Short mmCIF file of N, CA and C and ligand atoms in Angstrom, two decimals:
data_model
loop_
_atom_site.label_atom_id
_atom_site.label_comp_id
_atom_site.label_asym_id
_atom_site.label_seq_id
_atom_site.Cartn_x
_atom_site.Cartn_y
_atom_site.Cartn_z
N VAL A 1 0.86 -1.19 0.00
CA VAL A 1 0.00 0.00 0.00
C VAL A 1 0.89 1.24 0.00
N ALA A 2 0.69 2.08 -0.98
CA ALA A 2 1.48 3.30 -1.09
C ALA A 2 1.15 4.23 0.06
N GLY A 3 2.13 4.98 0.47
CA GLY A 3 1.90 5.95 1.54
C GLY A 3 0.96 7.04 1.08
N PHE A 4 0.20 7.54 1.99
CA PHE A 4 -0.76 8.57 1.63
C PHE A 4 -0.85 9.59 2.75
N THR A 5 -0.61 10.81 2.42
CA THR A 5 -0.77 11.88 3.40
C THR A 5 -2.02 12.66 3.06
N ALA A 6 -2.91 12.65 3.96
CA ALA A 6 -4.17 13.35 3.71
C ALA A 6 -3.92 14.85 3.61
N VAL A 7 -4.49 15.43 2.61
CA VAL A 7 -4.45 16.89 2.49
C VAL A 7 -5.76 17.42 3.06
N PRO A 8 -5.68 18.26 4.03
CA PRO A 8 -6.94 18.77 4.58
C PRO A 8 -7.78 19.45 3.49
N GLY A 9 -9.03 19.09 3.40
CA GLY A 9 -9.91 19.74 2.44
C GLY A 9 -9.69 19.28 1.00
N LEU A 10 -8.95 18.16 0.83
CA LEU A 10 -8.64 17.70 -0.52
C LEU A 10 -9.90 17.43 -1.34
N GLU A 11 -10.87 16.78 -0.71
CA GLU A 11 -12.10 16.42 -1.45
C GLU A 11 -12.81 17.66 -1.98
N ALA A 12 -12.82 18.68 -1.18
CA ALA A 12 -13.47 19.94 -1.62
C ALA A 12 -12.68 20.54 -2.78
N ILE A 13 -11.35 20.43 -2.71
CA ILE A 13 -10.51 20.96 -3.80
C ILE A 13 -10.76 20.18 -5.09
N VAL A 14 -10.84 18.85 -4.95
CA VAL A 14 -11.11 18.00 -6.12
C VAL A 14 -12.48 18.35 -6.72
N ALA A 15 -13.45 18.54 -5.84
CA ALA A 15 -14.79 18.89 -6.32
C ALA A 15 -14.74 20.16 -7.17
N ARG A 16 -13.96 21.15 -6.70
CA ARG A 16 -13.80 22.41 -7.48
C ARG A 16 -13.12 22.13 -8.81
N MET A 17 -12.14 21.24 -8.79
CA MET A 17 -11.38 20.94 -10.01
C MET A 17 -12.24 20.29 -11.09
N ILE A 18 -13.10 19.38 -10.66
CA ILE A 18 -13.88 18.64 -11.67
C ILE A 18 -15.18 19.35 -12.03
N ALA A 19 -15.49 20.43 -11.34
CA ALA A 19 -16.76 21.13 -11.59
C ALA A 19 -16.97 21.49 -13.07
N PRO A 20 -15.95 22.03 -13.76
CA PRO A 20 -16.18 22.37 -15.18
C PRO A 20 -16.56 21.16 -16.03
N ALA A 21 -15.94 20.01 -15.73
CA ALA A 21 -16.27 18.79 -16.49
C ALA A 21 -17.70 18.35 -16.20
N VAL A 22 -18.09 18.45 -14.93
CA VAL A 22 -19.46 18.07 -14.56
C VAL A 22 -20.46 19.02 -15.23
N GLU A 23 -20.12 20.31 -15.25
CA GLU A 23 -21.00 21.27 -15.91
C GLU A 23 -21.11 20.99 -17.40
N ASP A 24 -20.02 20.57 -17.99
CA ASP A 24 -20.03 20.25 -19.42
C ASP A 24 -20.94 19.06 -19.71
N ILE A 25 -20.91 18.06 -18.85
CA ILE A 25 -21.81 16.91 -19.01
C ILE A 25 -23.26 17.37 -18.87
N GLY A 26 -23.50 18.21 -17.89
CA GLY A 26 -24.86 18.74 -17.69
C GLY A 26 -25.35 19.47 -18.93
N ARG A 27 -24.47 20.26 -19.51
CA ARG A 27 -24.81 21.00 -20.73
C ARG A 27 -25.16 20.04 -21.88
N GLN A 28 -24.37 18.98 -21.99
CA GLN A 28 -24.63 18.00 -23.07
C GLN A 28 -25.95 17.27 -22.87
N VAL A 29 -26.23 16.90 -21.62
CA VAL A 29 -27.49 16.18 -21.34
C VAL A 29 -28.68 17.10 -21.61
N GLU A 30 -28.55 18.37 -21.21
CA GLU A 30 -29.62 19.33 -21.46
C GLU A 30 -29.89 19.49 -22.96
N GLU A 31 -28.82 19.64 -23.71
CA GLU A 31 -28.93 19.82 -25.16
C GLU A 31 -29.57 18.60 -25.82
N GLU A 32 -29.15 17.41 -25.39
CA GLU A 32 -29.69 16.17 -25.94
C GLU A 32 -31.17 16.02 -25.57
N ALA A 33 -31.52 16.35 -24.33
CA ALA A 33 -32.92 16.25 -23.88
C ALA A 33 -33.81 17.18 -24.71
N LYS A 34 -33.30 18.38 -25.00
CA LYS A 34 -34.08 19.32 -25.83
C LYS A 34 -34.28 18.78 -27.23
N LYS A 35 -33.25 18.10 -27.73
CA LYS A 35 -33.33 17.52 -29.07
C LYS A 35 -34.36 16.38 -29.10
N LEU A 36 -34.42 15.58 -28.04
CA LEU A 36 -35.28 14.40 -28.00
C LEU A 36 -36.69 14.70 -27.48
N ALA A 37 -36.87 15.86 -26.88
CA ALA A 37 -38.18 16.21 -26.31
C ALA A 37 -39.24 16.22 -27.42
N PRO A 38 -40.41 15.67 -27.16
CA PRO A 38 -41.43 15.63 -28.22
C PRO A 38 -41.98 17.03 -28.49
N PRO A 39 -42.47 17.25 -29.71
CA PRO A 39 -43.19 18.50 -29.99
C PRO A 39 -44.50 18.51 -29.20
N THR A 40 -45.15 19.66 -29.15
CA THR A 40 -46.53 19.68 -28.68
C THR A 40 -47.43 19.93 -29.89
N LYS A 41 -48.70 19.59 -29.73
CA LYS A 41 -49.69 19.83 -30.79
C LYS A 41 -50.88 20.56 -30.19
N GLN A 42 -51.49 21.38 -30.99
CA GLN A 42 -52.62 22.19 -30.53
C GLN A 42 -53.82 21.93 -31.44
N TRP A 43 -54.98 21.75 -30.83
CA TRP A 43 -56.23 21.52 -31.58
C TRP A 43 -56.78 22.86 -32.04
N ILE A 44 -57.00 22.98 -33.33
CA ILE A 44 -57.46 24.26 -33.90
C ILE A 44 -58.72 24.01 -34.74
N THR A 45 -59.79 24.71 -34.43
CA THR A 45 -61.00 24.65 -35.25
C THR A 45 -60.95 25.76 -36.31
N VAL A 46 -61.87 25.74 -37.25
CA VAL A 46 -61.91 26.83 -38.24
C VAL A 46 -62.63 28.05 -37.67
N GLU A 47 -63.16 27.91 -36.46
CA GLU A 47 -63.75 29.05 -35.73
C GLU A 47 -64.92 29.72 -36.46
N ASP A 48 -65.72 28.92 -37.17
CA ASP A 48 -66.96 29.51 -37.69
C ASP A 48 -68.15 28.93 -36.92
N ASP A 49 -69.37 29.35 -37.28
CA ASP A 49 -70.52 28.95 -36.47
C ASP A 49 -70.97 27.51 -36.74
N LYS A 50 -70.30 26.82 -37.66
CA LYS A 50 -70.64 25.42 -37.89
C LYS A 50 -69.80 24.45 -37.05
N VAL A 51 -68.80 24.98 -36.38
CA VAL A 51 -67.98 24.10 -35.53
C VAL A 51 -68.84 23.53 -34.41
N ARG A 52 -68.84 22.21 -34.27
CA ARG A 52 -69.68 21.60 -33.23
C ARG A 52 -69.16 22.00 -31.85
N VAL A 53 -70.11 21.96 -30.90
CA VAL A 53 -69.81 22.38 -29.53
C VAL A 53 -68.62 21.63 -28.94
N THR A 54 -68.55 20.33 -29.22
CA THR A 54 -67.50 19.52 -28.59
C THR A 54 -66.11 19.93 -29.09
N HIS A 55 -66.03 20.36 -30.34
CA HIS A 55 -64.72 20.77 -30.87
C HIS A 55 -64.40 22.21 -30.50
N ARG A 56 -65.46 23.00 -30.35
CA ARG A 56 -65.25 24.36 -29.85
C ARG A 56 -64.60 24.28 -28.46
N ALA A 57 -65.02 23.29 -27.69
CA ALA A 57 -64.45 23.12 -26.33
C ALA A 57 -62.98 22.71 -26.39
N ALA A 58 -62.60 22.06 -27.50
CA ALA A 58 -61.21 21.59 -27.62
C ALA A 58 -60.29 22.64 -28.23
N HIS A 59 -60.87 23.67 -28.81
CA HIS A 59 -60.07 24.67 -29.52
C HIS A 59 -58.98 25.25 -28.63
N GLY A 60 -57.75 25.19 -29.11
CA GLY A 60 -56.64 25.77 -28.35
C GLY A 60 -55.93 24.79 -27.43
N GLN A 61 -56.52 23.62 -27.22
CA GLN A 61 -55.92 22.64 -26.30
C GLN A 61 -54.53 22.21 -26.81
N ILE A 62 -53.57 22.17 -25.90
CA ILE A 62 -52.19 21.80 -26.25
C ILE A 62 -51.77 20.58 -25.43
N VAL A 63 -51.24 19.56 -26.12
CA VAL A 63 -50.69 18.37 -25.44
C VAL A 63 -49.41 17.95 -26.15
N PRO A 64 -48.53 17.22 -25.44
CA PRO A 64 -47.36 16.66 -26.12
C PRO A 64 -47.79 15.71 -27.23
N ASP A 65 -46.95 15.57 -28.22
CA ASP A 65 -47.30 14.80 -29.40
C ASP A 65 -47.59 13.32 -29.10
N ASN A 66 -47.02 12.77 -28.05
CA ASN A 66 -47.26 11.35 -27.75
C ASN A 66 -48.59 11.13 -27.02
N LEU A 67 -49.26 12.21 -26.62
CA LEU A 67 -50.51 12.08 -25.87
C LEU A 67 -51.72 12.33 -26.75
N ARG A 68 -52.90 12.28 -26.15
CA ARG A 68 -54.16 12.48 -26.87
C ARG A 68 -54.89 13.72 -26.35
N PHE A 69 -55.62 14.34 -27.22
CA PHE A 69 -56.50 15.44 -26.83
C PHE A 69 -57.70 14.87 -26.08
N SER A 70 -58.21 15.64 -25.11
CA SER A 70 -59.42 15.26 -24.39
C SER A 70 -60.56 16.13 -24.90
N VAL A 71 -61.52 15.50 -25.56
CA VAL A 71 -62.60 16.23 -26.22
C VAL A 71 -63.94 15.71 -25.69
N PRO A 72 -64.87 16.58 -25.34
CA PRO A 72 -66.17 16.09 -24.88
C PRO A 72 -66.78 15.15 -25.92
N SER A 73 -67.41 14.08 -25.44
CA SER A 73 -68.00 13.10 -26.35
C SER A 73 -69.34 13.57 -26.89
N MET A 74 -69.76 12.98 -27.99
CA MET A 74 -71.10 13.24 -28.50
C MET A 74 -72.01 12.09 -28.06
N ASP A 75 -73.28 12.42 -27.84
CA ASP A 75 -74.23 11.43 -27.31
C ASP A 75 -74.25 10.15 -28.12
N TRP A 76 -74.24 10.30 -29.46
CA TRP A 76 -74.31 9.12 -30.33
C TRP A 76 -73.15 8.16 -30.04
N ASP A 77 -71.96 8.71 -29.87
CA ASP A 77 -70.78 7.88 -29.61
C ASP A 77 -70.87 7.19 -28.25
N MET A 78 -71.44 7.89 -27.28
CA MET A 78 -71.58 7.28 -25.95
C MET A 78 -72.59 6.14 -26.00
N LYS A 79 -73.68 6.34 -26.78
CA LYS A 79 -74.72 5.32 -26.86
C LYS A 79 -74.31 4.13 -27.72
N HIS A 80 -73.65 4.41 -28.84
CA HIS A 80 -73.40 3.36 -29.82
C HIS A 80 -71.96 2.88 -29.90
N ARG A 81 -71.03 3.65 -29.38
CA ARG A 81 -69.62 3.27 -29.49
C ARG A 81 -68.99 3.00 -28.13
N GLY A 82 -69.78 3.17 -27.09
CA GLY A 82 -69.29 2.84 -25.74
C GLY A 82 -68.18 3.76 -25.23
N VAL A 83 -68.06 4.96 -25.81
CA VAL A 83 -67.04 5.88 -25.26
C VAL A 83 -67.62 6.59 -24.03
N GLY A 84 -66.75 6.98 -23.14
CA GLY A 84 -67.16 7.70 -21.93
C GLY A 84 -67.47 9.15 -22.25
N PRO A 85 -67.57 9.98 -21.23
CA PRO A 85 -67.91 11.39 -21.44
C PRO A 85 -66.82 12.17 -22.19
N ILE A 86 -65.59 11.64 -22.17
CA ILE A 86 -64.49 12.29 -22.90
C ILE A 86 -64.00 11.34 -23.99
N THR A 87 -63.77 11.89 -25.18
CA THR A 87 -63.18 11.12 -26.27
C THR A 87 -61.72 11.53 -26.42
N TYR A 88 -60.84 10.55 -26.58
CA TYR A 88 -59.40 10.83 -26.61
C TYR A 88 -58.86 10.69 -28.02
N PHE A 89 -58.50 11.83 -28.60
CA PHE A 89 -58.06 11.91 -30.00
C PHE A 89 -56.55 12.10 -30.09
N LYS A 90 -55.90 11.34 -30.97
CA LYS A 90 -54.51 11.67 -31.30
C LYS A 90 -54.47 12.93 -32.15
N GLN A 91 -55.46 13.05 -33.03
CA GLN A 91 -55.62 14.25 -33.86
C GLN A 91 -57.08 14.27 -34.31
N PRO A 92 -57.55 15.38 -34.85
CA PRO A 92 -58.93 15.42 -35.36
C PRO A 92 -59.18 14.26 -36.34
N ARG A 93 -60.40 13.70 -36.30
CA ARG A 93 -60.81 12.60 -37.17
C ARG A 93 -60.05 11.29 -36.87
N ASP A 94 -59.53 11.17 -35.68
CA ASP A 94 -58.76 9.99 -35.29
C ASP A 94 -59.70 8.82 -34.99
N GLU A 95 -59.69 7.82 -35.86
CA GLU A 95 -60.59 6.67 -35.67
C GLU A 95 -60.21 5.82 -34.47
N SER A 96 -58.95 5.90 -34.07
CA SER A 96 -58.55 5.09 -32.90
C SER A 96 -59.23 5.60 -31.62
N SER A 97 -59.84 6.78 -31.68
CA SER A 97 -60.58 7.29 -30.53
C SER A 97 -61.86 6.48 -30.28
N ARG A 98 -62.27 5.68 -31.28
CA ARG A 98 -63.48 4.85 -31.25
C ARG A 98 -64.75 5.65 -31.44
N ALA A 99 -64.63 6.95 -31.62
CA ALA A 99 -65.82 7.75 -31.90
C ALA A 99 -66.13 7.68 -33.39
N VAL A 100 -67.38 7.96 -33.73
CA VAL A 100 -67.79 8.05 -35.14
C VAL A 100 -68.41 9.42 -35.38
N ALA A 101 -69.44 9.74 -34.59
CA ALA A 101 -70.15 11.01 -34.76
C ALA A 101 -69.21 12.20 -34.57
N ASN A 102 -68.31 12.06 -33.62
CA ASN A 102 -67.41 13.16 -33.28
C ASN A 102 -66.30 13.37 -34.33
N LEU A 103 -66.30 12.51 -35.36
CA LEU A 103 -65.31 12.63 -36.44
C LEU A 103 -65.90 13.22 -37.71
N LYS A 104 -67.21 12.96 -37.88
CA LYS A 104 -67.88 13.29 -39.14
C LYS A 104 -67.79 14.77 -39.49
N HIS A 105 -67.42 15.05 -40.72
CA HIS A 105 -67.38 16.42 -41.25
C HIS A 105 -66.48 17.36 -40.45
N CYS A 106 -65.59 16.79 -39.68
CA CYS A 106 -64.69 17.63 -38.88
C CYS A 106 -63.68 18.31 -39.79
N ARG A 107 -63.50 19.60 -39.56
CA ARG A 107 -62.54 20.38 -40.36
C ARG A 107 -61.37 20.88 -39.51
N CYS A 108 -61.28 20.39 -38.30
CA CYS A 108 -60.23 20.86 -37.39
C CYS A 108 -58.85 20.39 -37.86
N ILE A 109 -57.85 21.08 -37.41
CA ILE A 109 -56.47 20.70 -37.70
C ILE A 109 -55.65 20.76 -36.41
N THR A 110 -54.42 20.31 -36.49
CA THR A 110 -53.51 20.52 -35.36
C THR A 110 -52.35 21.39 -35.81
N ARG A 111 -51.86 22.17 -34.88
CA ARG A 111 -50.68 23.01 -35.12
C ARG A 111 -49.56 22.45 -34.24
N THR A 112 -48.42 22.21 -34.85
CA THR A 112 -47.30 21.60 -34.13
C THR A 112 -46.30 22.67 -33.68
N ASP A 113 -45.83 22.51 -32.46
CA ASP A 113 -44.77 23.38 -31.93
C ASP A 113 -43.59 22.47 -31.60
N GLU A 114 -42.56 22.51 -32.45
CA GLU A 114 -41.42 21.60 -32.30
C GLU A 114 -40.72 21.78 -30.95
N GLU A 115 -40.75 23.00 -30.43
CA GLU A 115 -40.02 23.29 -29.18
C GLU A 115 -40.90 23.16 -27.95
N GLY A 116 -42.13 22.67 -28.15
CA GLY A 116 -43.13 22.69 -27.08
C GLY A 116 -42.63 22.17 -25.75
N ILE A 117 -42.03 21.00 -25.74
CA ILE A 117 -41.52 20.43 -24.48
C ILE A 117 -40.06 20.82 -24.26
N ALA A 118 -39.32 21.00 -25.34
CA ALA A 118 -37.90 21.37 -25.22
C ALA A 118 -37.71 22.63 -24.38
N ARG A 119 -38.66 23.57 -24.52
CA ARG A 119 -38.55 24.82 -23.77
C ARG A 119 -38.65 24.61 -22.26
N GLU A 120 -39.14 23.46 -21.85
CA GLU A 120 -39.32 23.20 -20.41
C GLU A 120 -38.15 22.43 -19.81
N VAL A 121 -37.11 22.19 -20.65
CA VAL A 121 -35.90 21.50 -20.16
C VAL A 121 -34.90 22.56 -19.72
N ASN A 122 -34.29 22.33 -18.58
CA ASN A 122 -33.39 23.31 -18.00
C ASN A 122 -32.31 22.62 -17.18
N ARG A 123 -31.37 23.41 -16.68
CA ARG A 123 -30.32 22.79 -15.86
C ARG A 123 -29.81 23.79 -14.84
N THR A 124 -29.34 23.28 -13.71
CA THR A 124 -28.73 24.14 -12.69
C THR A 124 -27.25 24.31 -13.00
N GLY A 125 -26.62 25.31 -12.43
CA GLY A 125 -25.17 25.40 -12.45
C GLY A 125 -24.60 24.38 -11.46
N ALA A 126 -23.27 24.33 -11.35
CA ALA A 126 -22.64 23.39 -10.41
C ALA A 126 -23.00 23.79 -8.98
N VAL A 127 -23.42 22.79 -8.20
CA VAL A 127 -23.75 23.01 -6.80
C VAL A 127 -22.80 22.16 -5.97
N PHE A 128 -22.13 22.78 -5.00
CA PHE A 128 -21.18 22.04 -4.17
C PHE A 128 -21.84 21.65 -2.86
N GLU A 129 -21.79 20.36 -2.58
CA GLU A 129 -22.31 19.88 -1.30
C GLU A 129 -21.20 19.09 -0.63
N GLY A 130 -20.47 19.73 0.26
CA GLY A 130 -19.32 19.09 0.89
C GLY A 130 -18.29 18.74 -0.16
N HIS A 131 -18.05 17.44 -0.33
CA HIS A 131 -17.04 17.02 -1.31
C HIS A 131 -17.69 16.60 -2.63
N GLU A 132 -18.95 16.93 -2.80
CA GLU A 132 -19.63 16.56 -4.04
C GLU A 132 -19.92 17.79 -4.89
N VAL A 133 -19.93 17.56 -6.19
CA VAL A 133 -20.35 18.61 -7.10
C VAL A 133 -21.47 18.02 -7.95
N LYS A 134 -22.52 18.81 -8.09
CA LYS A 134 -23.73 18.26 -8.71
C LYS A 134 -24.31 19.27 -9.70
N VAL A 135 -24.70 18.76 -10.86
CA VAL A 135 -25.45 19.55 -11.83
C VAL A 135 -26.74 18.80 -12.09
N THR A 136 -27.85 19.49 -12.04
CA THR A 136 -29.14 18.82 -12.27
C THR A 136 -29.76 19.30 -13.57
N VAL A 137 -30.09 18.35 -14.42
CA VAL A 137 -30.86 18.65 -15.63
C VAL A 137 -32.30 18.25 -15.35
N TYR A 138 -33.22 19.18 -15.56
CA TYR A 138 -34.60 18.88 -15.18
C TYR A 138 -35.58 19.42 -16.22
N ALA A 139 -36.75 18.85 -16.20
CA ALA A 139 -37.83 19.33 -17.06
C ALA A 139 -39.02 19.59 -16.16
N GLN A 140 -39.66 20.73 -16.36
CA GLN A 140 -40.71 21.14 -15.45
C GLN A 140 -41.85 21.74 -16.26
N GLY A 141 -43.02 21.17 -16.13
CA GLY A 141 -44.17 21.69 -16.85
C GLY A 141 -45.34 20.74 -16.67
N LYS A 142 -46.50 21.18 -17.12
CA LYS A 142 -47.74 20.46 -16.89
C LYS A 142 -47.69 19.02 -17.41
N TRP A 143 -47.03 18.78 -18.55
CA TRP A 143 -47.13 17.51 -19.23
C TRP A 143 -45.86 16.67 -19.21
N ILE A 144 -44.86 17.10 -18.41
CA ILE A 144 -43.55 16.45 -18.48
C ILE A 144 -43.62 14.96 -18.15
N ILE A 145 -44.34 14.63 -17.08
CA ILE A 145 -44.36 13.23 -16.64
C ILE A 145 -44.96 12.33 -17.73
N GLN A 146 -46.09 12.79 -18.29
CA GLN A 146 -46.73 11.99 -19.34
C GLN A 146 -45.92 11.99 -20.63
N ALA A 147 -45.21 13.07 -20.91
CA ALA A 147 -44.35 13.10 -22.11
C ALA A 147 -43.23 12.07 -21.95
N GLU A 148 -42.71 11.96 -20.74
CA GLU A 148 -41.61 11.02 -20.50
C GLU A 148 -42.10 9.57 -20.44
N TYR A 149 -43.13 9.33 -19.64
CA TYR A 149 -43.52 7.94 -19.34
C TYR A 149 -44.76 7.48 -20.10
N GLY A 150 -45.50 8.40 -20.72
CA GLY A 150 -46.73 8.02 -21.39
C GLY A 150 -47.85 7.82 -20.40
N THR A 151 -48.99 7.38 -20.90
CA THR A 151 -50.13 7.13 -20.02
C THR A 151 -51.06 6.16 -20.75
N VAL A 152 -52.08 5.72 -20.05
CA VAL A 152 -53.12 4.90 -20.69
C VAL A 152 -54.45 5.59 -20.42
N TYR A 153 -55.19 5.88 -21.47
CA TYR A 153 -56.47 6.57 -21.33
C TYR A 153 -57.58 5.56 -21.08
N PRO A 154 -58.71 6.02 -20.51
CA PRO A 154 -59.86 5.14 -20.32
C PRO A 154 -60.20 4.43 -21.63
N GLY A 155 -60.63 3.19 -21.53
CA GLY A 155 -60.88 2.41 -22.73
C GLY A 155 -59.61 1.75 -23.23
N ASN A 156 -58.56 1.80 -22.37
CA ASN A 156 -57.29 1.14 -22.70
C ASN A 156 -56.59 1.70 -23.92
N LEU A 157 -56.73 3.00 -24.14
CA LEU A 157 -56.04 3.63 -25.26
C LEU A 157 -54.63 4.03 -24.81
N PRO A 158 -53.63 3.42 -25.39
CA PRO A 158 -52.27 3.69 -24.91
C PRO A 158 -51.67 4.95 -25.51
N ALA A 159 -50.84 5.61 -24.75
CA ALA A 159 -50.01 6.71 -25.24
C ALA A 159 -48.60 6.42 -24.76
N PRO A 160 -47.75 5.91 -25.62
CA PRO A 160 -46.41 5.51 -25.17
C PRO A 160 -45.58 6.71 -24.74
N GLY A 161 -44.69 6.49 -23.79
CA GLY A 161 -43.77 7.55 -23.36
C GLY A 161 -42.67 7.76 -24.38
N THR A 162 -42.06 8.94 -24.34
CA THR A 162 -40.94 9.21 -25.26
C THR A 162 -39.59 9.01 -24.56
N HIS A 163 -39.59 8.96 -23.22
CA HIS A 163 -38.37 8.71 -22.44
C HIS A 163 -37.24 9.63 -22.86
N PHE A 164 -37.58 10.87 -23.17
CA PHE A 164 -36.55 11.78 -23.69
C PHE A 164 -35.49 12.14 -22.67
N MET A 165 -35.86 12.21 -21.39
CA MET A 165 -34.87 12.53 -20.36
C MET A 165 -33.92 11.34 -20.13
N ALA A 166 -34.51 10.16 -20.01
CA ALA A 166 -33.69 8.95 -19.78
C ALA A 166 -32.77 8.71 -20.98
N ARG A 167 -33.32 8.89 -22.19
CA ARG A 167 -32.52 8.65 -23.39
C ARG A 167 -31.40 9.68 -23.52
N ALA A 168 -31.67 10.91 -23.11
CA ALA A 168 -30.66 11.96 -23.19
C ALA A 168 -29.45 11.60 -22.32
N ALA A 169 -29.72 11.18 -21.09
CA ALA A 169 -28.63 10.80 -20.18
C ALA A 169 -27.88 9.59 -20.73
N ALA A 170 -28.63 8.61 -21.24
CA ALA A 170 -28.00 7.40 -21.77
C ALA A 170 -27.14 7.72 -22.99
N ASN A 171 -27.64 8.58 -23.86
CA ASN A 171 -26.89 8.93 -25.08
C ASN A 171 -25.57 9.63 -24.75
N VAL A 172 -25.63 10.55 -23.79
CA VAL A 172 -24.41 11.28 -23.42
C VAL A 172 -23.41 10.33 -22.76
N ALA A 173 -23.92 9.43 -21.93
CA ALA A 173 -23.04 8.44 -21.29
C ALA A 173 -22.36 7.56 -22.33
N THR A 174 -23.11 7.11 -23.31
CA THR A 174 -22.57 6.24 -24.37
C THR A 174 -21.50 6.99 -25.16
N ARG A 175 -21.81 8.26 -25.49
CA ARG A 175 -20.87 9.07 -26.27
C ARG A 175 -19.54 9.22 -25.52
N ARG A 176 -19.62 9.40 -24.21
CA ARG A 176 -18.40 9.63 -23.42
C ARG A 176 -17.57 8.37 -23.28
N GLU A 177 -18.24 7.23 -23.34
CA GLU A 177 -17.50 5.97 -23.29
C GLU A 177 -16.78 5.71 -24.61
N GLY A 178 -17.13 6.50 -25.61
CA GLY A 178 -16.50 6.37 -26.92
C GLY A 178 -17.05 5.19 -27.66
ZN1 ZN B 201 -63.64 19.47 -35.73
#
């Protein structure tokens, strides 16, 4: 065993030394997470007086691209298609929603925002806790959990997660291993 003389406060000094490298990793993970974050989509009606009430209620609704819009159901669909009070659409006229009446003659569209979730990804600067240095990359917003992990809607309609945060960390780790 080689001799070792403890330097008082060495761990704190080391933490300061490696801080720039840790910050660089944080920066890379943040950048990768923003790249992998799903877009958001917004339900848009044509805003004339023929737009049905249920779609008027959905106008302006924004969700991550992997999720579904929540739109009030139409009576016919509840009676004949077994949908609940809310119909879950990937996009207007989405047959996987199991609705029929709520699709007919629909003229709605979706508007995509590529940066929708990316804008909610952020990172802290280096934080020193004793002999540790820590950088946190985080995402904060109404839909982050569902964007990452997905969800299952009533009627067993799946919305898979995008795992953009987990994949960002994994990608940066892989890159650093060469
Ligand atoms: Zn419509």
